[in-house]
PDB file of C-alpha atoms in Angstrom:
ATOM      1  CA  MET A   1     -32.069  72.281 104.402  1.00 89.00           C
ATOM      2  CA  GLU A   2     -32.161  75.371 101.902  1.00 91.00           C
ATOM      3  CA  MET A   3     -32.488  77.692 104.832  1.00 90.00           C
ATOM      4  CA  MET A   4     -29.614  75.975 106.718  1.00 94.00           C
ATOM      5  CA  ILE A   5     -27.521  76.605 103.492  1.00 93.00           C
ATOM      6  CA  ASN A   6     -28.610  80.160 103.300  1.00 91.00           C
ATOM      7  CA  TRP A   7     -27.645  80.944 106.757  1.00 93.00           C
ATOM      8  CA  PHE A   8     -24.289  79.286 106.436  1.00 94.00           C
ATOM      9  CA  PHE A   9     -23.682  81.566 103.434  1.00 93.00           C
ATOM     10  CA  LEU A  10     -24.786  84.525 105.107  1.00 93.00           C
ATOM     11  CA  ILE A  11     -22.402  83.959 107.960  1.00 95.00           C
ATOM     12  CA  LEU A  12     -19.589  82.767 105.819  1.00 95.00           C
ATOM     13  CA  SER A  13     -20.041  85.952 103.517  1.00 95.00           C
ATOM     14  CA  LEU A  14     -20.146  88.352 106.681  1.00 95.00           C
ATOM     15  CA  GLY A  15     -17.251  86.784 108.093  1.00 96.00           C
ATOM     16  CA  LEU A  16     -15.103  86.903 104.994  1.00 96.00           C
ATOM     17  CA  PHE A  17     -16.071  90.465 104.154  1.00 95.00           C
ATOM     18  CA  ALA A  18     -14.835  91.630 107.778  1.00 94.00           C
ATOM     19  CA  PHE A  19     -11.715  89.830 107.138  1.00 95.00           C
ATOM     20  CA  LEU A  20     -11.464  91.412 103.779  1.00 95.00           C
ATOM     21  CA  LEU A  21     -11.961  94.866 105.106  1.00 94.00           C
ATOM     22  CA  ARG A  22      -8.725  94.621 107.368  1.00 94.00           C
ATOM     23  CA  LYS A  23      -6.578  95.039 104.265  1.00 92.00           C
ATOM     24  CA  PRO A  24      -6.171  98.705 102.571  1.00 92.00           C
ATOM     25  CA  PRO A  25      -7.328 100.604 100.643  1.00 93.00           C
ATOM     26  CA  LEU A  26     -10.637 100.421 102.540  1.00 94.00           C
ATOM     27  CA  LYS A  27     -12.453 102.894 100.166  1.00 93.00           C
ATOM     28  CA  ASP A  28     -11.779 100.678  97.132  1.00 94.00           C
ATOM     29  CA  TRP A  29     -12.945  97.587  98.804  1.00 96.00           C
ATOM     30  CA  LEU A  30     -16.455  99.446 100.060  1.00 96.00           C
ATOM     31  CA  LEU A  31     -16.787 100.893  96.650  1.00 95.00           C
ATOM     32  CA  ILE A  32     -16.360  97.661  95.060  1.00 96.00           C
ATOM     33  CA  TYR A  33     -18.737  96.012  97.236  1.00 96.00           C
ATOM     34  CA  PHE A  34     -21.560  98.785  96.764  1.00 95.00           C
ATOM     35  CA  ILE A  35     -21.030  98.570  93.018  1.00 94.00           C
ATOM     36  CA  ARG A  36     -21.378  94.814  92.860  1.00 95.00           C
ATOM     37  CA  ALA A  37     -24.611  94.877  95.195  1.00 95.00           C
ATOM     38  CA  PHE A  38     -26.223  97.458  92.972  1.00 93.00           C
ATOM     39  CA  ASN A  39     -25.168  95.603  89.743  1.00 92.00           C
ATOM     40  CA  ALA A  40     -26.576  92.361  91.189  1.00 93.00           C
ATOM     41  CA  ALA A  41     -29.735  93.843  92.098  1.00 90.00           C
ATOM     42  CA  ILE A  42     -30.522  95.369  88.898  1.00 92.00           C
ATOM     43  CA  LEU A  43     -29.308  92.267  86.818  1.00 92.00           C
ATOM     44  CA  ASP A  44     -31.320  89.842  89.145  1.00 91.00           C
ATOM     45  CA  CYS A  45     -34.476  91.847  88.715  1.00 90.00           C
ATOM     46  CA  PHE A  46     -34.163  91.477  84.966  1.00 93.00           C
ATOM     47  CA  VAL A  47     -33.269  87.852  85.237  1.00 94.00           C
ATOM     48  CA  ILE A  48     -36.413  87.224  87.397  1.00 92.00           C
ATOM     49  CA  THR A  49     -38.581  89.422  85.528  1.00 92.00           C
ATOM     50  CA  TYR A  50     -37.893  87.665  82.287  1.00 96.00           C
ATOM     51  CA  LYS A  51     -38.239  84.417  84.002  1.00 95.00           C
ATOM     52  CA  LEU A  52     -34.802  83.172  83.263  1.00 96.00           C
ATOM     53  CA  ILE A  53     -34.088  81.994  86.901  1.00 95.00           C
ATOM     54  CA  GLU A  54     -36.260  81.645  89.917  1.00 93.00           C
ATOM     55  CA  TYR A  55     -35.358  81.361  93.702  1.00 92.00           C
ATOM     56  CA  PRO A  56     -38.189  79.164  95.365  1.00 92.00           C
ATOM     57  CA  VAL A  57     -36.445  79.558  98.720  1.00 91.00           C
ATOM     58  CA  ARG A  58     -34.828  82.545  99.860  1.00 87.00           C
ATOM     59  CA  PHE A  59     -34.560  85.126 102.684  1.00 82.00           C
ATOM     60  CA  LEU A  60     -37.427  87.406 103.056  1.00 81.00           C
ATOM     61  CA  PRO A  61     -39.598  85.956 100.138  1.00 79.00           C
ATOM     62  CA  HIS A  62     -42.398  88.347 100.728  1.00 80.00           C
ATOM     63  CA  VAL A  63     -40.228  91.572 100.632  1.00 76.00           C
ATOM     64  CA  PHE A  64     -37.707  90.743  97.911  1.00 77.00           C
ATOM     65  CA  LYS A  65     -38.029  88.708  94.739  1.00 77.00           C
ATOM     66  CA  PRO A  66     -34.301  88.513  94.082  1.00 81.00           C
ATOM     67  CA  ALA A  67     -31.903  86.338  96.014  1.00 85.00           C
ATOM     68  CA  ILE A  68     -30.825  89.074  98.756  1.00 87.00           C
ATOM     69  CA  LEU A  69     -28.343  86.700 100.237  1.00 88.00           C
ATOM     70  CA  PHE A  70     -26.280  86.205  96.854  1.00 90.00           C
ATOM     71  CA  ASP A  71     -27.039  89.930  95.580  1.00 91.00           C
ATOM     72  CA  PHE A  72     -26.119  91.722  98.685  1.00 93.00           C
ATOM     73  CA  PHE A  73     -23.706  89.537 100.586  1.00 94.00           C
ATOM     74  CA  ALA A  74     -22.008  86.697  98.647  1.00 94.00           C
ATOM     75  CA  TYR A  75     -21.743  88.265  95.228  1.00 95.00           C
ATOM     76  CA  PRO A  76     -20.168  91.583  96.489  1.00 96.00           C
ATOM     77  CA  THR A  77     -17.814  89.917  98.844  1.00 97.00           C
ATOM     78  CA  LEU A  78     -16.565  87.758  96.199  1.00 96.00           C
ATOM     79  CA  GLY A  79     -15.920  90.758  94.165  1.00 96.00           C
ATOM     80  CA  VAL A  80     -13.911  92.434  96.956  1.00 97.00           C
ATOM     81  CA  LEU A  81     -11.888  89.149  97.268  1.00 97.00           C
ATOM     82  CA  PHE A  82     -11.315  89.008  93.442  1.00 97.00           C
ATOM     83  CA  ASN A  83     -10.035  92.696  93.490  1.00 97.00           C
ATOM     84  CA  GLN A  84      -7.693  91.952  96.232  1.00 97.00           C
ATOM     85  CA  MET A  85      -6.361  88.868  94.413  1.00 97.00           C
ATOM     86  CA  THR A  86      -5.847  90.806  91.588  1.00 97.00           C
ATOM     87  CA  TYR A  87      -4.634  94.074  93.064  1.00 95.00           C
ATOM     88  CA  HIS A  88      -1.104  93.963  91.627  1.00 94.00           C
ATOM     89  CA  ASP A  89      -1.664  91.870  88.514  1.00 97.00           C
ATOM     90  CA  LYS A  90      -1.373  92.706  84.989  1.00 96.00           C
ATOM     91  CA  VAL A  91      -4.424  92.287  82.638  1.00 97.00           C
ATOM     92  CA  PRO A  92      -3.615  88.685  81.491  1.00 98.00           C
ATOM     93  CA  MET A  93      -3.429  87.428  84.877  1.00 98.00           C
ATOM     94  CA  ILE A  94      -6.520  89.227  85.879  1.00 98.00           C
ATOM     95  CA  ILE A  95      -8.458  87.631  83.151  1.00 98.00           C
ATOM     96  CA  VAL A  96      -7.249  84.171  84.040  1.00 98.00           C
ATOM     97  CA  LYS A  97      -7.941  84.652  87.957  1.00 98.00           C
ATOM     98  CA  ALA A  98     -11.419  85.935  86.738  1.00 98.00           C
ATOM     99  CA  PHE A  99     -12.215  82.605  84.730  1.00 98.00           C
ATOM    100  CA  LEU A 100     -10.720  80.567  87.717  1.00 98.00           C
ATOM    101  CA  LEU A 101     -12.677  82.047  90.451  1.00 97.00           C
ATOM    102  CA  SER A 102     -15.803  81.817  88.493  1.00 98.00           C
ATOM    103  CA  LEU A 103     -15.542  78.134  87.970  1.00 98.00           C
ATOM    104  CA  PRO A 104     -16.094  76.980  91.448  1.00 97.00           C
ATOM    105  CA  ILE A 105     -18.989  79.516  91.906  1.00 96.00           C
ATOM    106  CA  THR A 106     -20.639  78.222  88.851  1.00 97.00           C
ATOM    107  CA  LEU A 107     -20.250  74.544  89.831  1.00 97.00           C
ATOM    108  CA  LEU A 108     -21.654  75.438  93.265  1.00 96.00           C
ATOM    109  CA  GLU A 109     -24.627  77.105  91.848  1.00 96.00           C
ATOM    110  CA  TRP A 110     -25.121  74.189  89.226  1.00 97.00           C
ATOM    111  CA  TRP A 111     -25.086  71.825  92.201  1.00 97.00           C
ATOM    112  CA  PHE A 112     -27.612  73.902  94.122  1.00 96.00           C
ATOM    113  CA  GLU A 113     -29.865  73.916  90.954  1.00 97.00           C
ATOM    114  CA  ARG A 114     -29.697  70.173  90.697  1.00 97.00           C
ATOM    115  CA  ASN A 115     -30.014  69.315  94.440  1.00 97.00           C
ATOM    116  CA  THR A 116     -31.879  72.105  96.141  1.00 95.00           C
ATOM    117  CA  ASP A 117     -34.824  74.648  95.984  1.00 94.00           C
ATOM    118  CA  LEU A 118     -32.443  77.587  96.230  1.00 93.00           C
ATOM    119  CA  ILE A 119     -32.419  78.164  92.444  1.00 94.00           C
ATOM    120  CA  ASN A 120     -34.119  76.717  89.403  1.00 96.00           C
ATOM    121  CA  TYR A 121     -32.927  77.459  85.984  1.00 97.00           C
ATOM    122  CA  LEU A 122     -35.727  78.251  83.654  1.00 97.00           C
ATOM    123  CA  ASN A 123     -34.271  79.566  80.577  1.00 96.00           C
ATOM    124  CA  TRP A 124     -30.497  79.748  81.973  1.00 97.00           C
ATOM    125  CA  ASN A 125     -27.665  77.295  82.138  1.00 97.00           C
ATOM    126  CA  ILE A 126     -24.330  77.146  83.659  1.00 97.00           C
ATOM    127  CA  TYR A 127     -22.371  78.474  80.543  1.00 97.00           C
ATOM    128  CA  ILE A 128     -24.445  81.779  81.147  1.00 97.00           C
ATOM    129  CA  THR A 129     -23.537  81.760  84.717  1.00 97.00           C
ATOM    130  CA  TYR A 130     -20.005  81.187  84.071  1.00 98.00           C
ATOM    131  CA  PHE A 131     -19.453  83.686  81.360  1.00 97.00           C
ATOM    132  CA  SER A 132     -21.560  86.273  83.157  1.00 96.00           C
ATOM    133  CA  LEU A 133     -19.628  85.952  86.448  1.00 96.00           C
ATOM    134  CA  THR A 134     -16.427  86.166  84.536  1.00 98.00           C
ATOM    135  CA  LEU A 135     -17.450  89.082  82.645  1.00 97.00           C
ATOM    136  CA  SER A 136     -18.939  90.829  86.005  1.00 96.00           C
ATOM    137  CA  PHE A 137     -15.731  90.106  87.808  1.00 97.00           C
ATOM    138  CA  LEU A 138     -13.640  91.703  84.736  1.00 97.00           C
ATOM    139  CA  PHE A 139     -16.169  94.714  84.489  1.00 96.00           C
ATOM    140  CA  ILE A 140     -15.929  95.819  88.082  1.00 95.00           C
ATOM    141  CA  ARG A 141     -12.209  95.227  88.087  1.00 97.00           C
ATOM    142  CA  GLY A 142     -12.023  97.616  85.023  1.00 96.00           C
ATOM    143  CA  VAL A 143     -14.263 100.388  86.694  1.00 95.00           C
ATOM    144  CA  ILE A 144     -12.184 100.345  89.895  1.00 95.00           C
ATOM    145  CA  ALA A 145      -8.925 100.501  87.954  1.00 94.00           C
ATOM    146  CA  VAL A 146     -10.270 103.560  86.076  1.00 94.00           C
ATOM    147  CA  ILE A 147     -11.307 105.024  89.221  1.00 93.00           C
ATOM    148  CA  ARG A 148      -7.982 104.361  90.971  1.00 91.00           C
ATOM    149  CA  HIS A 149      -6.321 106.016  87.914  1.00 91.00           C
ATOM    150  CA  TYR A 150      -8.314 109.330  88.148  1.00 91.00           C
ATOM    151  CA  SER A 151      -8.029 109.253  91.881  1.00 87.00           C
ATOM    152  CA  GLU A 152      -4.157 109.036  91.742  1.00 83.00           C
ATOM    153  CA  LYS A 153      -4.159 111.998  89.227  1.00 77.00           C
ATOM    154  CA  GLU A 154      -6.158 114.227  91.454  1.00 77.00           C
ATOM    155  CA  ASN A 155      -3.931 113.492  94.417  1.00 74.00           C
ATOM    156  CA  LEU A 156      -0.529 114.290  92.275  1.00 73.00           C
ATOM    157  CA  SER A 157      -2.026 117.729  91.236  1.00 63.00           C
TER     158      SER A 157
END
C-alpha cells in the first residue's frame, strides 16, 4: 500500500508541477522549485541523522536515506503553488495563507505517520511539522520577493 501511495503522490506532484509551470514568470517558479528542493534535502539529512524522523518505505531506499518523493517532488511543487497563490498578496495575507496551506499537509503527514510505514516520528510531532512547513513557506516567499525586487531594479537601470 505504501508504494502505491508513493506512486500516487509522485504522479500528482509531477502533474501539478507541469500545470503550475504554465503560468508566468517561469524563471521564478523554477527558482523556487530548486531552492525548496535544495532546502528540503539539507534539512531532511539533518532530521534523519539526528533520528528525529525515519522513512521505512521510500523510493530508492538503498541510494537515498531521505524521502526523495517529498524532498524533490511534493515539497518543491507545494512551494511553487504557495508562491503562485500569494504572488500579488500583501504580507498579512501571505502569512495567513502559509498557516492555512501548512494545515492539510501536516494533517496528511500525521495520518501517514499513524496509519502507514511511510514516516515514523521518533523525536518529532505534528506541531514541529506544522510550524516548520509554515516557516519554510514564508522563508522561500521572502527570498523570492528579495530576488524579484533586485531583479526589477536591474531591469530599470
